[in-house]
CSV table of N, CA and C in Angstrom, one decimal:
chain,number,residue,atom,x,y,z
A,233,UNK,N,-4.2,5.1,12.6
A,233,UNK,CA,-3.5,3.8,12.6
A,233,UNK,C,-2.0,4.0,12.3
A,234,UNK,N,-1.6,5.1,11.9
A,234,UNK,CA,-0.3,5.2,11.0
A,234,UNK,C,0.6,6.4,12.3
A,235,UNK,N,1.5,5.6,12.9
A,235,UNK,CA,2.2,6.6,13.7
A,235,UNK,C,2.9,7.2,13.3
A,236,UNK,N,3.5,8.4,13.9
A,236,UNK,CA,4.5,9.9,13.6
A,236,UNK,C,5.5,8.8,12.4
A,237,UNK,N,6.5,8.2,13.1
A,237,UNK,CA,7.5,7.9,12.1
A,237,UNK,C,7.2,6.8,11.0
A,238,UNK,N,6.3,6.9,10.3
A,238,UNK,CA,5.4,5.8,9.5
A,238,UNK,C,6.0,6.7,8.3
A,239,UNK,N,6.6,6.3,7.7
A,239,UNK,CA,7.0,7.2,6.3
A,239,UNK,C,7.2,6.5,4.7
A,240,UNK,N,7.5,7.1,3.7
A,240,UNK,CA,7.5,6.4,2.7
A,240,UNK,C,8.2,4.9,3.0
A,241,UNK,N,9.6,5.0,3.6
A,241,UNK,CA,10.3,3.8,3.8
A,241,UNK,C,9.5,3.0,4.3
A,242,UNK,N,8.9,2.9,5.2
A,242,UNK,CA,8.1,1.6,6.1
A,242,UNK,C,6.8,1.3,5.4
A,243,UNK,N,6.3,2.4,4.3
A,243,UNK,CA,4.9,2.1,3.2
A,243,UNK,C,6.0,1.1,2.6
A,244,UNK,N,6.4,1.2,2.0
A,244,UNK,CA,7.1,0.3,0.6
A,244,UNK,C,7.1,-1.2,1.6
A,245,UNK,N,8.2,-1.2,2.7
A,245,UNK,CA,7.9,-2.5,3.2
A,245,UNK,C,6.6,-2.6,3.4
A,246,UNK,N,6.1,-2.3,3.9
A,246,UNK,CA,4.3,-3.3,3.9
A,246,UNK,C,3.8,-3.1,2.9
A,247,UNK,N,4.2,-2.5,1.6
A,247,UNK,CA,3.4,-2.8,0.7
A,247,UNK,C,4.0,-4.6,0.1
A,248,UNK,N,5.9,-4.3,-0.1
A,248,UNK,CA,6.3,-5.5,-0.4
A,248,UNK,C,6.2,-6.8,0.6
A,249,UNK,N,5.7,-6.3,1.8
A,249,UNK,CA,5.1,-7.6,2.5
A,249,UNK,C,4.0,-8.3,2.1
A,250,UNK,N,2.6,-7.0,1.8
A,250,UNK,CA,1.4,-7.7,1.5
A,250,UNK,C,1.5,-8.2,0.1
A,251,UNK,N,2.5,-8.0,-0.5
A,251,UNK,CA,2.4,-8.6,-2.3
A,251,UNK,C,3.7,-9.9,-2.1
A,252,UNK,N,4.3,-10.2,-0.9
A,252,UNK,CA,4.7,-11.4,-1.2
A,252,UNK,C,4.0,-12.6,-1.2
A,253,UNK,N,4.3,-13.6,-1.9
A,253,UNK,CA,3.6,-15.1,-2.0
A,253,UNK,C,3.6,-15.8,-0.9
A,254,UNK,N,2.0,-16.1,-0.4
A,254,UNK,CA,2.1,-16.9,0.7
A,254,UNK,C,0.9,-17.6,0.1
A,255,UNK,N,0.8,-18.3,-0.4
A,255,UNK,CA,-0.2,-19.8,-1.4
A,255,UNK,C,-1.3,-19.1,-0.8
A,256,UNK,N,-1.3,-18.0,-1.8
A,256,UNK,CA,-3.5,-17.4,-2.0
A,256,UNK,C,-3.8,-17.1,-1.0
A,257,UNK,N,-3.0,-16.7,0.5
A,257,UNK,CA,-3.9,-16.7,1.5
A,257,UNK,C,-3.3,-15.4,2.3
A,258,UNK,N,-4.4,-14.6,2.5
A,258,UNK,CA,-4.2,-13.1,3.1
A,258,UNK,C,-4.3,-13.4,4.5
A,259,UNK,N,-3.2,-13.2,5.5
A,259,UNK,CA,-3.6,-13.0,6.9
A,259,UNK,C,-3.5,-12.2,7.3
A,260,UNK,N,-4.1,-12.0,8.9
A,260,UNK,CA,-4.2,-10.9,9.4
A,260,UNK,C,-2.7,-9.7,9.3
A,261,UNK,N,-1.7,-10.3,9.4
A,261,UNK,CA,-0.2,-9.6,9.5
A,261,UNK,C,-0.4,-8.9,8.1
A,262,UNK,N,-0.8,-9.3,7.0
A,262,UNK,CA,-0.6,-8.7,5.7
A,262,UNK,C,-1.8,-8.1,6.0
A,263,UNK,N,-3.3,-7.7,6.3
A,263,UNK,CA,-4.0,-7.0,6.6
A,263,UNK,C,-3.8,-5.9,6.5
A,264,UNK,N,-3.0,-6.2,8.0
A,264,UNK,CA,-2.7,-5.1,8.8
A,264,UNK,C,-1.4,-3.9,7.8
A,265,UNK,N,-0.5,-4.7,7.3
A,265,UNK,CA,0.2,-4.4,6.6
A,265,UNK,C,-0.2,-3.4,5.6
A,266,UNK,N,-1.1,-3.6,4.7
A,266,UNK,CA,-2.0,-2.8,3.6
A,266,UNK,C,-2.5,-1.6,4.4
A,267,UNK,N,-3.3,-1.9,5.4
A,267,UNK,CA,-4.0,-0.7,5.7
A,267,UNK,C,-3.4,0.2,6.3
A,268,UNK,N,-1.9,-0.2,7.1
A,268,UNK,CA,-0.7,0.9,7.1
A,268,UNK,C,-0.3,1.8,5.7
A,269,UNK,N,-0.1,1.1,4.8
A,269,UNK,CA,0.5,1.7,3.8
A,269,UNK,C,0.0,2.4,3.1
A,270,UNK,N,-1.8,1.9,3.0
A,270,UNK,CA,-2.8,2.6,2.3
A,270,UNK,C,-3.4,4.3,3.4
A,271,UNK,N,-3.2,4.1,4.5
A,271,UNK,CA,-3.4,5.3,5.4
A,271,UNK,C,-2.3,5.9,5.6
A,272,UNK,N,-0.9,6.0,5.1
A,272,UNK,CA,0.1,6.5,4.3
A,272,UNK,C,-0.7,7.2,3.0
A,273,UNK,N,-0.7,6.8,2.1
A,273,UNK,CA,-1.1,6.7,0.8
A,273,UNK,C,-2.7,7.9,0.9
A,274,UNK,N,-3.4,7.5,1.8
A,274,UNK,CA,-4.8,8.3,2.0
A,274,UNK,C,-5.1,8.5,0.9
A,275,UNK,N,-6.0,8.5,0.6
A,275,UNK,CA,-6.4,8.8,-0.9
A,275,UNK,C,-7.6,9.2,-0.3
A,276,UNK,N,-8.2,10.2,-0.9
A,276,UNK,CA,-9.4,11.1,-0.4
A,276,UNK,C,-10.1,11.6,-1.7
A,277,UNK,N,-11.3,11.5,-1.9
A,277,UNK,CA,-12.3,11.2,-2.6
A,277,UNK,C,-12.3,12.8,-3.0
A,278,UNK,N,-12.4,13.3,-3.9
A,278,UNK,CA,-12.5,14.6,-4.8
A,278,UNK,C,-13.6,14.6,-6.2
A,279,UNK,N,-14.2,15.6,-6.4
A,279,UNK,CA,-14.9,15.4,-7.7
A,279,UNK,C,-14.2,14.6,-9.2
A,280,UNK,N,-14.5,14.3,-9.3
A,280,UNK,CA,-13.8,13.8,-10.5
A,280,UNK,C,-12.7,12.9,-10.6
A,281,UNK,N,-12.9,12.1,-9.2
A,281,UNK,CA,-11.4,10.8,-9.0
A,281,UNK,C,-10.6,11.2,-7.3
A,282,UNK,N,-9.9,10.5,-7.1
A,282,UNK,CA,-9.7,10.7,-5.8
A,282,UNK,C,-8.1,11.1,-6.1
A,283,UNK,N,-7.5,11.7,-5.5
A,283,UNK,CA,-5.9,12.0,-4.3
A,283,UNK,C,-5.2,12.1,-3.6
A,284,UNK,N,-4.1,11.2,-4.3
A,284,UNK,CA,-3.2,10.7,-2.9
A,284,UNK,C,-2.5,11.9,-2.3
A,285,UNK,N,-2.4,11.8,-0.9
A,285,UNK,CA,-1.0,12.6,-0.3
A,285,UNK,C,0.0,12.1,-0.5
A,286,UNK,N,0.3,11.0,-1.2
A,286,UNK,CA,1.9,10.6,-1.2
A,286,UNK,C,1.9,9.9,-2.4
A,287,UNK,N,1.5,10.3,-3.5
A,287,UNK,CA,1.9,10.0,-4.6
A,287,UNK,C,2.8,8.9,-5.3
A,288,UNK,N,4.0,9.3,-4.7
A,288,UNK,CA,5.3,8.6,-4.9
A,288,UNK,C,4.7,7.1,-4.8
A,289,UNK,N,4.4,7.0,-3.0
A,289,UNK,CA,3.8,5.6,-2.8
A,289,UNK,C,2.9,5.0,-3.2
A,290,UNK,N,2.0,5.7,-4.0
A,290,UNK,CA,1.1,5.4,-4.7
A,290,UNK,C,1.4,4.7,-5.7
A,291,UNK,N,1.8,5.0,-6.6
A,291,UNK,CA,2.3,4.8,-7.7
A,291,UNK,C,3.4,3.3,-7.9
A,292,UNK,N,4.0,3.3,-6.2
A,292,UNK,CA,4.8,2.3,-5.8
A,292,UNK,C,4.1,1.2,-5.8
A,293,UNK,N,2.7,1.5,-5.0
A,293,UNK,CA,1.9,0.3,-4.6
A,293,UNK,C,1.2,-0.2,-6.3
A,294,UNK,N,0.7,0.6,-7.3
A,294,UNK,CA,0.1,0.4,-8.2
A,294,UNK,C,1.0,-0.9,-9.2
A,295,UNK,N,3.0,-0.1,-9.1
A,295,UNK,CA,3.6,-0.8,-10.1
A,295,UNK,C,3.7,-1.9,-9.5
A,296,UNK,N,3.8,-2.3,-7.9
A,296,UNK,CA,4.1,-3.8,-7.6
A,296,UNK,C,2.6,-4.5,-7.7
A,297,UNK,N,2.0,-4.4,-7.4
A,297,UNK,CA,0.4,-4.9,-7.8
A,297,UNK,C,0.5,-5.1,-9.4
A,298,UNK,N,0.8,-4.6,-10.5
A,298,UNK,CA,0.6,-5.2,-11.8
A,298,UNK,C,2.0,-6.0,-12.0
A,299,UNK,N,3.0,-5.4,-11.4
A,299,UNK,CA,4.1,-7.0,-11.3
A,299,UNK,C,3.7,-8.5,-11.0
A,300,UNK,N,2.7,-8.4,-9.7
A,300,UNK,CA,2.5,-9.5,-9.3
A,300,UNK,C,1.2,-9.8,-9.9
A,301,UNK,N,0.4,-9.2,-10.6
A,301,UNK,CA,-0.8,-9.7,-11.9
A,301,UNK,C,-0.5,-9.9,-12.8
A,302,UNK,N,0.9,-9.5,-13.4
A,302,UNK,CA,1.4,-9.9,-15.0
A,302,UNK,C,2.6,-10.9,-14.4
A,303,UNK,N,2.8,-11.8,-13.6
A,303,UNK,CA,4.1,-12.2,-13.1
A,303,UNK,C,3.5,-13.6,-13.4
């Protein structure tokens, strides 16, 4: 799903697209958005907890997610 020039830069925008406010309602464009950024992000299942390839973004996507839960 994630083409050649798909990089941290264009993770952050879809991540900041899927956590903007649209009144409670997930559509397909923000869908699609997440599962770009999260197939960036890959996280792959390991004994004892899973690991991202891109960390950085990881971590990006975690702090805007508790922004928008403690907001």
């Amino acid at each position: 799903m994630e083409s050649e020039n798909y990089g941290c830069k264009e993770a952050r925008v879809d991540i900041n697209f899927f956590f903007r406010p649209s009144g409670g309602k997930i559509n397909e464009k923000k869908k699609l958005a997440l599962l770009r950024a999260l197939g960036h992000i890959e996280l792959s299942g390991e004994a004892g907890g899973c690991k991202a390839t891109c960390q950085s973004c990881l971590e990006y996507y975690m702090e805007t997610k508790k922004k928008i839960s403690d907001g």
